Short mmCIF file of C-alpha atoms in Angstrom, two decimals:
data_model
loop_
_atom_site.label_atom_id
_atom_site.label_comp_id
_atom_site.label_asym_id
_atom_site.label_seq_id
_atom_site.Cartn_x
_atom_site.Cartn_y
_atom_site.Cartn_z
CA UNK A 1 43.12 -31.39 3.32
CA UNK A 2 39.85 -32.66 4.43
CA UNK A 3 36.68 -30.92 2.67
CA UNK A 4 33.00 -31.06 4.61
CA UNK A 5 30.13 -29.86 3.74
CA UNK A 6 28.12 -27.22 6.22
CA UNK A 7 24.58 -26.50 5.93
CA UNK A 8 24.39 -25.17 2.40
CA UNK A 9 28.19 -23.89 2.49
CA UNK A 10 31.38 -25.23 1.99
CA UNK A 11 34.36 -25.41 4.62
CA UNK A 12 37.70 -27.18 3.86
CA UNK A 13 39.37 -28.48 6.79
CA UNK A 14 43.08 -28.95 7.34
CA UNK A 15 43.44 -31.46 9.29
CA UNK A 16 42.37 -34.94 9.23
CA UNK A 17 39.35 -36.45 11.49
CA UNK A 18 36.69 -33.96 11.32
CA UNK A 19 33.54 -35.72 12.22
CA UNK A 20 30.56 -35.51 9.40
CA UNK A 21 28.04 -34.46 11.43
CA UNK A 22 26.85 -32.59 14.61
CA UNK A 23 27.23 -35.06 17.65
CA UNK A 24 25.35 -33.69 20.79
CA UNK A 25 28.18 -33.21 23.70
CA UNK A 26 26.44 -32.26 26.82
CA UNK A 27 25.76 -29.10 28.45
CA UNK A 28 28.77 -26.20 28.69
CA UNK A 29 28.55 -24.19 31.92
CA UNK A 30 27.15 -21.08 32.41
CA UNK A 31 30.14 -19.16 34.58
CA UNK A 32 32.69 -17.32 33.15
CA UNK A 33 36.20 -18.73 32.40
CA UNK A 34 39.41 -17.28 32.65
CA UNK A 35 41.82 -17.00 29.65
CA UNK A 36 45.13 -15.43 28.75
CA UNK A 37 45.25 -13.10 26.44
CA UNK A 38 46.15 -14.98 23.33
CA UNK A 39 44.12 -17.81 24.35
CA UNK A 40 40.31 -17.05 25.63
CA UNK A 41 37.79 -19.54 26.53
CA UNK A 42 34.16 -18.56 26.07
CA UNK A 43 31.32 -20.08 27.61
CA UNK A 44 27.48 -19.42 27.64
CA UNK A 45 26.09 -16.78 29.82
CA UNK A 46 23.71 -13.74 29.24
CA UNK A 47 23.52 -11.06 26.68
CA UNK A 48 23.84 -7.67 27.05
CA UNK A 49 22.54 -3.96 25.99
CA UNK A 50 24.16 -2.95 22.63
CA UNK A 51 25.45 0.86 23.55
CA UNK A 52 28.79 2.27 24.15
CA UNK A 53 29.85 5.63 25.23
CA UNK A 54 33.13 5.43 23.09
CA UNK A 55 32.44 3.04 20.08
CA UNK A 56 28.92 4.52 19.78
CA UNK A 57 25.56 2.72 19.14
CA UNK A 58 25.30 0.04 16.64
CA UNK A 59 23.51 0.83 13.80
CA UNK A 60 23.88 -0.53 9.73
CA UNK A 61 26.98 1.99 9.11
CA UNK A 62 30.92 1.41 9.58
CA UNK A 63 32.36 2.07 12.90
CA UNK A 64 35.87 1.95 14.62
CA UNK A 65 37.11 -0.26 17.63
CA UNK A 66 39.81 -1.30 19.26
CA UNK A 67 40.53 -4.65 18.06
CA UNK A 68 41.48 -7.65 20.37
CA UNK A 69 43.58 -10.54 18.34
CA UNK A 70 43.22 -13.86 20.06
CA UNK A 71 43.55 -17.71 18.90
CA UNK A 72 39.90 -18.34 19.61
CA UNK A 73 36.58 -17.76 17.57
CA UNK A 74 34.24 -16.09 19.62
CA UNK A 75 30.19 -16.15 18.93
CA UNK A 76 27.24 -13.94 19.67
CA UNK A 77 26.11 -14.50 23.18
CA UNK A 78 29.19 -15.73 24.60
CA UNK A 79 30.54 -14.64 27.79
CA UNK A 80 33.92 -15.13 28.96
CA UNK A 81 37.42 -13.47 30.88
CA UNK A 82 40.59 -12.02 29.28
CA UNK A 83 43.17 -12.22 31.30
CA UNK A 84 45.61 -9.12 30.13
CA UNK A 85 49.26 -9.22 30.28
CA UNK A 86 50.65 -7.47 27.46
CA UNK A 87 51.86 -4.22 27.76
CA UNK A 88 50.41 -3.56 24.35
CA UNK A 89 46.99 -4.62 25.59
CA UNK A 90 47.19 -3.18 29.25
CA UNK A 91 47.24 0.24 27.40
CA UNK A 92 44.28 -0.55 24.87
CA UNK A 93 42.03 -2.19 27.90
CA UNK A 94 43.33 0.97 30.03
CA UNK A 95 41.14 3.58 27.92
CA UNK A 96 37.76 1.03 28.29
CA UNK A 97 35.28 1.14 31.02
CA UNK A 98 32.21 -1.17 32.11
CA UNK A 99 29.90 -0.62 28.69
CA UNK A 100 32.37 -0.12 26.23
CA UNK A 101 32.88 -1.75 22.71
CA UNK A 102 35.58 -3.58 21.71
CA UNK A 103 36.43 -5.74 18.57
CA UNK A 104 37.90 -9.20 18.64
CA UNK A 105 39.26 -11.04 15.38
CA UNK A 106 40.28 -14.74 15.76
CA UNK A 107 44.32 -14.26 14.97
CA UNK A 108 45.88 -15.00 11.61
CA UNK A 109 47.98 -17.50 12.69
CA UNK A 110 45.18 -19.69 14.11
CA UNK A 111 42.89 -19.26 10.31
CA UNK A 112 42.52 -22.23 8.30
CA UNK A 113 44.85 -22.15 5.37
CA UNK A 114 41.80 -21.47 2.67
CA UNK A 115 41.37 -18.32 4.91
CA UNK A 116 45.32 -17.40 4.16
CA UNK A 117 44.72 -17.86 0.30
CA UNK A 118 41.85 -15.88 0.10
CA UNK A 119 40.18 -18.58 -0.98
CA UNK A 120 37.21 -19.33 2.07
CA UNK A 121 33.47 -18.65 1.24
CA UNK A 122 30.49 -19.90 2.76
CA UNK A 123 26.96 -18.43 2.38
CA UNK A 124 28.44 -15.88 -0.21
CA UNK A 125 30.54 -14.45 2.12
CA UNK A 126 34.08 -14.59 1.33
CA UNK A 127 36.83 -14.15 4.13
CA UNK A 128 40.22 -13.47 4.81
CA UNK A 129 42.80 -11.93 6.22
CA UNK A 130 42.98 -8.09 7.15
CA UNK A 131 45.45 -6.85 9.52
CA UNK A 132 46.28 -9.18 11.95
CA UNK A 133 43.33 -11.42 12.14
CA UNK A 134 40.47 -12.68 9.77
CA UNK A 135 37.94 -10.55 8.25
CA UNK A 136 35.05 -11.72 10.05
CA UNK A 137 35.04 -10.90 13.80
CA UNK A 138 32.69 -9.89 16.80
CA UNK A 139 31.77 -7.18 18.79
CA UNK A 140 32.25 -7.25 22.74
CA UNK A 141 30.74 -5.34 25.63
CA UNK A 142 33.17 -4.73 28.76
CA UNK A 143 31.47 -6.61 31.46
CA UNK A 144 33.79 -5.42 33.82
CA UNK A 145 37.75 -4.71 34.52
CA UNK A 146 39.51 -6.55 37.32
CA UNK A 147 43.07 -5.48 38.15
CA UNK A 148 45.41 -7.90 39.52
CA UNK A 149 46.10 -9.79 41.19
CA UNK A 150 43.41 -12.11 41.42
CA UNK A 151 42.96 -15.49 41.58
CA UNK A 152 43.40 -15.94 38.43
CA UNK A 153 46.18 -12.94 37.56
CA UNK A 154 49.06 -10.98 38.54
CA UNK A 155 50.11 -7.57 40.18
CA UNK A 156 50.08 -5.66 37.11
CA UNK A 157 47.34 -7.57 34.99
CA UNK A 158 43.61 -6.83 34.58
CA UNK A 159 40.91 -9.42 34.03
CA UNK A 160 38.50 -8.06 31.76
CA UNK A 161 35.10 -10.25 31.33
CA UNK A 162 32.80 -9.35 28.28
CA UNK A 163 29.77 -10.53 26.55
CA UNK A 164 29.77 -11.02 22.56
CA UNK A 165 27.50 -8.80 21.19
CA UNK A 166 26.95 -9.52 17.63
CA UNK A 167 29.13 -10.13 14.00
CA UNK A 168 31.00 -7.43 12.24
CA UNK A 169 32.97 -7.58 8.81
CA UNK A 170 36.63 -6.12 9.23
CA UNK A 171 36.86 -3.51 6.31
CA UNK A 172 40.00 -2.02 7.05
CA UNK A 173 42.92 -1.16 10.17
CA UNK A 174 45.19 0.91 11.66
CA UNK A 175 47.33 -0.15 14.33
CA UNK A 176 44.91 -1.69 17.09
CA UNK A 177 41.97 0.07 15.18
CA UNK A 178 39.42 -1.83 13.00
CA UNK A 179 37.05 0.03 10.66
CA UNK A 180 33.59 -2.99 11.53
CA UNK A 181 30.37 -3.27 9.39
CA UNK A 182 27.97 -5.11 11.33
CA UNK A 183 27.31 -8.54 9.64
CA UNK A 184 23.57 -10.29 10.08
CA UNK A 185 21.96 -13.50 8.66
CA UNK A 186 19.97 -13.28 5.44
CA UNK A 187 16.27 -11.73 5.61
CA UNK A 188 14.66 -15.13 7.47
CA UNK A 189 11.31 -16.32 6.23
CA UNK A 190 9.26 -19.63 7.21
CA UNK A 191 12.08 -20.73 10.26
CA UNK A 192 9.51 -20.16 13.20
CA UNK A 193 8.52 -24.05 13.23
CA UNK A 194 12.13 -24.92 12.88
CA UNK A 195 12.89 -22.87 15.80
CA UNK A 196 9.97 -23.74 17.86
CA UNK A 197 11.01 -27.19 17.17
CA UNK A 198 14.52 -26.60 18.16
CA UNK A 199 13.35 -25.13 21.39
CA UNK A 200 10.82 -27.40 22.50
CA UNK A 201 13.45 -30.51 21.85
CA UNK A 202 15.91 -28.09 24.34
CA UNK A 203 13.10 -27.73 26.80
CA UNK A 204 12.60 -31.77 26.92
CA UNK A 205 16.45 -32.21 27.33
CA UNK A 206 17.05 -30.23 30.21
CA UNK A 207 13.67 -31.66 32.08
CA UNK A 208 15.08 -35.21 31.30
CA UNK A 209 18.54 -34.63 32.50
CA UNK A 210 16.99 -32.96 35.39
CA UNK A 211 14.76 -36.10 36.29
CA UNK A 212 17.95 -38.45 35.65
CA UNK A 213 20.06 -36.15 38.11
CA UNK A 214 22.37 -35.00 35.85
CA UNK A 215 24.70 -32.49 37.09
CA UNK A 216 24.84 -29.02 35.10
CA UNK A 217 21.15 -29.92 33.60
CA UNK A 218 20.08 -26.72 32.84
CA UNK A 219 19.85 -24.14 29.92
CA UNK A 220 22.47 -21.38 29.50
CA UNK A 221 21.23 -18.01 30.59
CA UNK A 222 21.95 -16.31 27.38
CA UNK A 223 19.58 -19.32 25.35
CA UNK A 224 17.16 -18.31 27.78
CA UNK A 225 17.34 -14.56 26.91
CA UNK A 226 16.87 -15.32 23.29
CA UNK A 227 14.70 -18.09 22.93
CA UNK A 228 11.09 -18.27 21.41
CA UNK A 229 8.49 -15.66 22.47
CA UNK A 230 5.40 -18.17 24.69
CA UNK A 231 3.18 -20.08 22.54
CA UNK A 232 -0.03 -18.66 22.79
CA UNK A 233 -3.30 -21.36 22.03
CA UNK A 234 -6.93 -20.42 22.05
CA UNK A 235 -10.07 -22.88 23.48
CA UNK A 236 -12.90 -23.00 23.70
CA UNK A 237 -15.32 -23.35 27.14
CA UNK A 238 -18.47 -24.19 27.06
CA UNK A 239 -21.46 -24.42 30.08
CA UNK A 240 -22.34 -27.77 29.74
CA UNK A 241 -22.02 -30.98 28.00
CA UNK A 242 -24.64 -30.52 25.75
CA UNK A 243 -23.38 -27.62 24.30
CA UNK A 244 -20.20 -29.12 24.31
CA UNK A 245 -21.78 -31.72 21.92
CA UNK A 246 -23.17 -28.87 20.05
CA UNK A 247 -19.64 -27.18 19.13
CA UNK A 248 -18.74 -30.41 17.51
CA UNK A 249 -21.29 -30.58 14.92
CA UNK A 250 -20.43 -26.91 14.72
CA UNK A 251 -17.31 -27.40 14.25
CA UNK A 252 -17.35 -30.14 11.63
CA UNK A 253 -19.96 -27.74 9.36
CA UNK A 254 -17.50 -25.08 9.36
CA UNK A 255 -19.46 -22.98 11.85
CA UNK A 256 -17.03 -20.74 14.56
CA UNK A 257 -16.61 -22.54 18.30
CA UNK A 258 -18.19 -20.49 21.11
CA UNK A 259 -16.96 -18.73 23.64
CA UNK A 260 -12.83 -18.98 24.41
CA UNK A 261 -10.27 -18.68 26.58
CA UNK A 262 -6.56 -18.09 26.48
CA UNK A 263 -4.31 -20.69 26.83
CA UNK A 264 -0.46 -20.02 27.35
CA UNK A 265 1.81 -22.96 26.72
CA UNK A 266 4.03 -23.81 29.72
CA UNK A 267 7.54 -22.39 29.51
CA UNK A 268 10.67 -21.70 31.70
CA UNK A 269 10.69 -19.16 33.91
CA UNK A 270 12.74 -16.41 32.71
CA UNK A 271 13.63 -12.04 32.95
CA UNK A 272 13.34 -11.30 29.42
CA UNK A 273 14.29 -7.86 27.98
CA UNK A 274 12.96 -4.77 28.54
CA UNK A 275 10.21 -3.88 26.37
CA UNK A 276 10.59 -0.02 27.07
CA UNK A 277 13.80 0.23 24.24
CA UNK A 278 15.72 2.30 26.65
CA UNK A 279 18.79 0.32 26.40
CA UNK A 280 18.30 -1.41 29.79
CA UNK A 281 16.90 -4.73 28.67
CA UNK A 282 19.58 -7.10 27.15
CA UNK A 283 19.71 -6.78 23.49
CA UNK A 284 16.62 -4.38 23.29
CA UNK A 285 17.72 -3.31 20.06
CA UNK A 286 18.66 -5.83 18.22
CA UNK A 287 15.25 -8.12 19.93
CA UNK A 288 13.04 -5.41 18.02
CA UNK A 289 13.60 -7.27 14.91
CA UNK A 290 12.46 -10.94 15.27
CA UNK A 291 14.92 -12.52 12.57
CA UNK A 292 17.63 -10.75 14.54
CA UNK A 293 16.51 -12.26 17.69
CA UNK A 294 15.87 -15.79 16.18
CA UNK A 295 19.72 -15.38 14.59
CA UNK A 296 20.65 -14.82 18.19
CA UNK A 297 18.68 -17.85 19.21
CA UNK A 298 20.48 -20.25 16.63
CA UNK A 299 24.10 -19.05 17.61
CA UNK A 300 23.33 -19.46 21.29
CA UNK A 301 21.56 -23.11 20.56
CA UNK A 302 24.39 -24.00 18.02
CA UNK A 303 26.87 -23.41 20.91
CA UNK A 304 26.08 -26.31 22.59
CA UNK A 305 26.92 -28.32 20.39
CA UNK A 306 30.06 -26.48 18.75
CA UNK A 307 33.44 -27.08 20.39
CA UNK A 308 35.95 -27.32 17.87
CA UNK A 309 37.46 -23.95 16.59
CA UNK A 310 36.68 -25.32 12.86
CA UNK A 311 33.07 -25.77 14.04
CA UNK A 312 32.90 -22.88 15.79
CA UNK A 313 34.59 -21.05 12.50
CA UNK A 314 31.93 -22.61 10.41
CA UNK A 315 29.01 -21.29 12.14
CA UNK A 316 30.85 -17.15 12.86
CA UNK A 317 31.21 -17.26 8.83
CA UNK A 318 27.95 -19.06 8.11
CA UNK A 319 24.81 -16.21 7.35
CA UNK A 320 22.12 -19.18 7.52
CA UNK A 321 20.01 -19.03 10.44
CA UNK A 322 18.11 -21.96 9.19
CA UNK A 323 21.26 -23.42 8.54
CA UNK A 324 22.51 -22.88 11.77
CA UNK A 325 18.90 -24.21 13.51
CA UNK A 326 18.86 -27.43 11.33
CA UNK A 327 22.55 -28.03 12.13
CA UNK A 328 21.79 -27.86 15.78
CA UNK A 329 18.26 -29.68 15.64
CA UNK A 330 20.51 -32.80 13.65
CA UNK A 331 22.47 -33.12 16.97
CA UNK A 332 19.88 -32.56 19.65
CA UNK A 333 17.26 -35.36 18.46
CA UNK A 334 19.84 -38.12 18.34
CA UNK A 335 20.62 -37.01 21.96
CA UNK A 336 17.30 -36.66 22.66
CA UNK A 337 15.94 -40.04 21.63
CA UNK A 338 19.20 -41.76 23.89
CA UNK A 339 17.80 -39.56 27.19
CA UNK A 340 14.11 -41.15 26.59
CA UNK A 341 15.29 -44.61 26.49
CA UNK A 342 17.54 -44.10 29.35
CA UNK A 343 14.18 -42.42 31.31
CA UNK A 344 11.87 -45.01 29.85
CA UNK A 345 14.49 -47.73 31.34
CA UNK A 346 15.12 -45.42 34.89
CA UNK A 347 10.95 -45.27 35.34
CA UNK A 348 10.58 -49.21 34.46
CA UNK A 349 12.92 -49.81 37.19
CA UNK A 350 11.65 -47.58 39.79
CA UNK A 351 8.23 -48.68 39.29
CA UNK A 352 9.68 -52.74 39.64
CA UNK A 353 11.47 -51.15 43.23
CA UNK A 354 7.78 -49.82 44.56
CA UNK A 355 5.80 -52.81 43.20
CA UNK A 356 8.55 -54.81 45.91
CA UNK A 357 7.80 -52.63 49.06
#
């Protein structure tokens, strides 16, 4: 039994060779992945509006869903493909249609063994096992519903691709029925420099790979949908150079600058949510509360990084969102700091090749 410590929590391991830190391992791609059904494989992608006609709209009360029991941890604003064999399952993913809700509960046999005793907690939040799968799961949105065969299934199968939603806490089931509470982050306070930092060491990662030619070198839609609102700075113009002059004395007796101008900070181009909260925009409802939205942020972030089912157990438990952003931030800097010598090194050399021409 191997113990680590995780950003202000406490996770034992049970097997052997667990790194101690966050290492940095490149980008994941954005396209969806097939999976069998006791086996999915999520990957980044984008995010989705958070109604259902049959599970009903999210809100802070208890609500029931089909539950989905796979060997994988799945996090909020992962996309992905089940592919659907079981006659068990053919009849639950039978009754869903494009928009529906469904729950998804990493399976019992694939918990760590402090999650079998009852004995896992991390933030405060103690888990274990209810039904067939852990007490912590996700919501997922039905993206759509393939039937076979396909290129990737059978006569007789259905592909069904979703989008994770959000966290819920398993309170009770019933045969494929869970009764879900949905499960946030702590109230966040004094993590918008932590996440603006986060972001902005992103943003230089992907223009670096980009100027190396690295294949895949861009940000996952769904980071995209999430990320920081645009910095917005304000400065001053002035007519001339003399009252230029004059604004700095100004300035240094305390006195107010002339007139300004806005400034917006560069950022990547991107279709952010509606703003009109009819459910059209991707996560309009839970992006009308900023922690919820920076939560959303430091999943999405943390899952480039996260590959391991422990780590990716670790951070579906975890109710830090500044946990989750330093976490992340301790792997992108080191990765970071490797890309600017490598560009420092690739500019040195091309400037040596024009200098010879």
């Amino acid at each position: 039994m191997v113990e680590q410590k995780w950003y202000g929590g406490r996770v034992c391991y049970e097997s052997v060779g667990v790194g101690c830190g966050p290492v940095w391992r490149g980008r994941r791609r954005a396209s969806a992945r097939s999976s069998s059904s006791s086996s999915p494989r999520p990957s980044m992608g984008r995010c989705s509006a958070l109604t259902s006609s049959k599970g009903g709209r999210l809100g802070g009360t208890s609500h029931q869903y089909e539950t989905f029991y796979t060997g994988s941890v799945i996090l909020p604003t992962d996309v992905g493909t089940f592919r659907i064999f079981e006659p068990k399952y053919l009849d639950m993913f039978a009754d869903l249609e494009v928009g529906d809700v469904f729950a998804h509960s990493t399976h019992e046999r694939a918990a760590p063994d402090t999650i079998k005793r009852g004995v896992f907690e991390q933030d405060g939040l103690k888990v274990g096992i209810m039904g067939q799968g852990i007490t912590v799961g996700s919501l997922l949105s039905v993206k759509d519903v393939v039937p076979g065969p396909t290129l990737h299934s059978k006569a007789g199968e259905l592909e069904v691709h979703y989008e994770c939603l959000r966290r819920v806490l398993i309170k009770g089931t019933m045969g494929h029925l869970s009764s879900c509470l949905p499960l946030d982050d702590g109230p966040v306070t004094g993590d918008s420099q932590l996440e603006i930092a986060l972001w902005k060491t992103l943003c230089e990662i992907q223009r670096l790979e980009k100027e190396l030619g690295q294949p895949n070198a861009i940000l996952p839609e769904a980071l995209l949908k999430v990320c920081p609102p645009p910095e917005v700075e304000t400065v001053p113009t002035f007519a001339s150079r003399v009252e230029h002059q004059a604004a700095i004395w100004q300035k240094q007796s305390g006195q107010v600058l002339g007139p300004a101008r806005t400034h917006h900070t560069p950022v990547i181009e991107i279709n952010r949510p509606s703003k009109a909260g009819d459910g059209s925009g991707a996560y309009d409802q839970l992006l009308k509360s900023s922690s919820r939205r920076q939560e959303l942020f430091a999943f999405a972030a943390a899952a480039l990084v996260a590959e391991s089912a422990h780590e990716r157990l670790a951070l579906l438990t975890s109710t830090s969102t500044r946990g989750k952003l330093e976490w992340t931030l301790a792997a992108a800097r080191p990765y970071l700091q490797a890309l600017r010598a490598e560009h420092s090194m690739y500019s040195a050399i091309k400037g040596v090749g024009k200098g010879v021409e």
